[in-house]
Amino acid sequence: MAEQFDFTVIGSGPGGYVAAIRAAQLGMKVAVIEKWATFGGTCLNIGCIPSKALLFASERFEEAGHMFSQLGIDIPAPVLNLPQMLNHKDETVASNVNGVEYLFKKNKITTFRGIGSIAAPGKVLVTPQSGPTITVETKNIVIASGSVSANLPGIEIDEKQIVTSTGAIALDKVPERLLVIGAGVIGLELGSVWNRLGSKVTVVEYLDRILPGMDSEVARQFQRMLQKQGFEFKLGSKVSGVEKQEDGSLKVRVEPAKGGDVEFLDVDVALVAIGRKPYTDGLGLEIVGVALDERGRVRTDAHYKTSVDGIYAIGDVIAGPMLAHKAEDEGIAVAEIVAGQAGHVNYGAIPSVVYTSPEVASVGKTEDELKAEGIDYKVGKFPFTANGRAKAMLATQGFVKILADVATDRVLGAHIVGANAGEMIHELTVLMEFSGAGEDLARTTHAHPTLSEAIREAALMLGDGAIHI
Ligand code: FAD
Ligand code: NAI
């Protein structure tokens, strides 16, 4: 007799594990099926967490080499211990994935290891690496199978020399010359790690800008900051071939995106970071009739229900930004919806952060979007060069930019380039969640001296003007 569950999640990434925990908290009997050896999905195992551990460590390395002497701390030139840095990353991952396992136990969630495939609504088959197939019977199924790196046709990934992000967080030697294909979030974050540790980083980007989707003024200024750090950009270009050379290096063929003269680059490692694609292999969706959209994502309605009753989907495998916190919030929402509550995600106020140095953080509309939508907006901007705390921290790069509706003063979007931007963006996210106005922020006392005062000053710039500029 198969075990009976109320709520079965396929995939234990940020979407799946959060959905499972919320469903258990709401009184449901919950199962999670995961094919990997550890829980936590892309984010905890090979994504957010390991990349942030390396970004943190490499930033300290860079500071010890370049910033400490300015602060009156004379130390010998730092020496890189890469195995220990990778060890720090691995320990960070282990502690997080073990944390998910602990939470599953605490919430009395049953876990199955193996590939989950949907045989019919209410029935999931689990195929473990060895042993017989298990049948899980369940009232509701949630697909949270995530995404995988997109491939570049004709370029074969070996995860040693031609790598995706998975190989790029595990290189056992600092490459002398690193080629990054794609100036998106992964390319710039992992490019930063290896740039700080000594690689010469060249980024080839198809479009004529970096970070598509981010505010274009922010992207332009941020590109200059990265160039000062040693990044080289080849925008409007594409890689049309990578060949291994006899001396062990790679010869890369780069072409202008719109056609023109071909150029060859010699590099040691190439990172393919051209986006991620939804992952639905092995789920048996075609058998049960779960429809996909034109980009291979599971199609859902506003309540995460797929084309088949009793089957839901959340996270990277459905439409929307491929972000861990978006997946988590959909996980909470779908559990609440299945429990008969009014689960909901506000897609207009999902922050996104690039964890480089300085950080880039954004919420709501970009100026480009407001222009395209014909919305009458005003801009309040304040630079960190005029912020006392930033000066004390040698962190004067960047600015805060707030966009508000001319007629109502309602904040429509906010963009920060600067130290700790990823923490500071939440003040604006909460403001937007409450449909706040620029004046609400401008009249809120901010502690002095803090970097957050730059946000308040940007809000003042939407009205009568900032004090310190
Ligand atoms: P995933 O985390 O991809 O999890 C899916 C899980 O489902 C996996 O464990 C997989 O093994 C399992 N699975 C799939 N199919 C089956 C099956 N048939 N049976 C059983 N199990 C199955 N986002 C951020 O918000 N912040 C960041 O800083 C950030 N950094 C990132 C850095 C990198 C290098 C990468 C690659 C991604 C990063 N992301 C970041 C994106 C983030 O990882 C994803 O948005 C998030 O993991 C999506 O969660 P998910 O639950 O939808 O899917
Ligand atoms: P991305 O979509 O952010 O960037 C991919 C870049 O590659 C784009 O600039 C695109 O124009 C370019 N590109 C596409 N095809 C190309 C080609 N043939 N040649 C050259 N350039 C090409 O994707 P990325 O960086 O791979 O990240 C995947 C996802 O992971 C993102 O959607 C992001 O949301 C998520 N992520 C989030 C992080 C965060 O929140 N800090 C960190 C890392 C990843």
XYZ file of C-alpha atoms and ligand atoms in Angstrom, residues 51-52 152 181-187 189 204-207 209-212 237-239 272-276 321-323 325 352-355, ligand 2:
79
model
C 29.055 31.995 -4.876
C 28.473 34.361 -1.967
C 26.104 27.537 -26.198
C 30.601 34.599 -21.979
C 27.603 36.695 -20.906
C 27.654 39.925 -18.863
C 24.720 38.891 -16.684
C 24.619 38.275 -12.961
C 26.620 35.026 -12.950
C 29.296 36.348 -15.301
C 29.723 37.862 -9.848
C 32.055 38.841 -24.169
C 28.434 40.027 -24.218
C 25.991 39.705 -27.083
C 24.111 42.922 -26.322
C 25.262 46.703 -22.560
C 25.865 44.700 -19.405
C 23.174 43.420 -17.005
C 20.165 43.507 -19.317
C 29.966 40.367 -29.583
C 29.428 36.643 -29.551
C 31.629 33.617 -29.108
C 29.586 30.075 -20.147
C 27.022 32.260 -18.340
C 24.390 33.053 -20.938
C 21.319 32.376 -18.823
C 19.493 29.401 -17.355
C 12.759 36.160 -12.490
C 14.988 33.205 -11.657
C 15.660 34.251 -8.082
C 13.535 34.607 -2.918
C 17.281 41.803 -7.104
C 20.919 42.114 -6.105
C 24.236 41.620 -7.869
C 26.718 40.775 -5.107
P 21.580 36.363 -17.236
O 20.334 36.216 -17.980
O 21.638 37.218 -16.030
O 22.731 36.905 -18.208
C 23.096 36.246 -19.378
C 23.828 37.227 -20.279
O 24.367 36.515 -21.366
C 22.926 38.306 -20.844
O 23.558 39.536 -20.680
C 22.781 37.907 -22.307
O 22.577 39.015 -23.167
C 24.124 37.258 -22.553
N 24.154 36.303 -23.662
C 23.194 35.426 -24.039
N 23.620 34.697 -25.094
C 24.880 35.100 -25.365
C 25.855 34.729 -26.328
N 25.626 33.743 -27.200
N 27.038 35.361 -26.325
C 27.295 36.354 -25.424
N 26.401 36.754 -24.499
C 25.223 36.131 -24.464
O 22.030 34.873 -16.914
P 23.133 34.287 -15.966
O 24.127 35.331 -15.591
O 23.592 33.048 -16.617
O 22.291 33.921 -14.685
C 21.179 33.023 -14.777
C 20.146 33.336 -13.772
O 20.599 33.069 -12.464
C 19.729 34.785 -13.835
O 18.429 34.828 -14.338
C 19.749 35.273 -12.431
O 18.483 35.706 -12.057
C 20.149 34.076 -11.572
N 21.241 34.500 -10.718
C 20.982 35.421 -9.749
C 21.995 35.903 -8.959
C 21.678 36.950 -7.961
O 20.513 37.171 -7.690
N 22.661 37.611 -7.392
C 23.359 35.438 -9.091
C 23.525 34.498 -10.167
C 22.487 34.043 -10.913
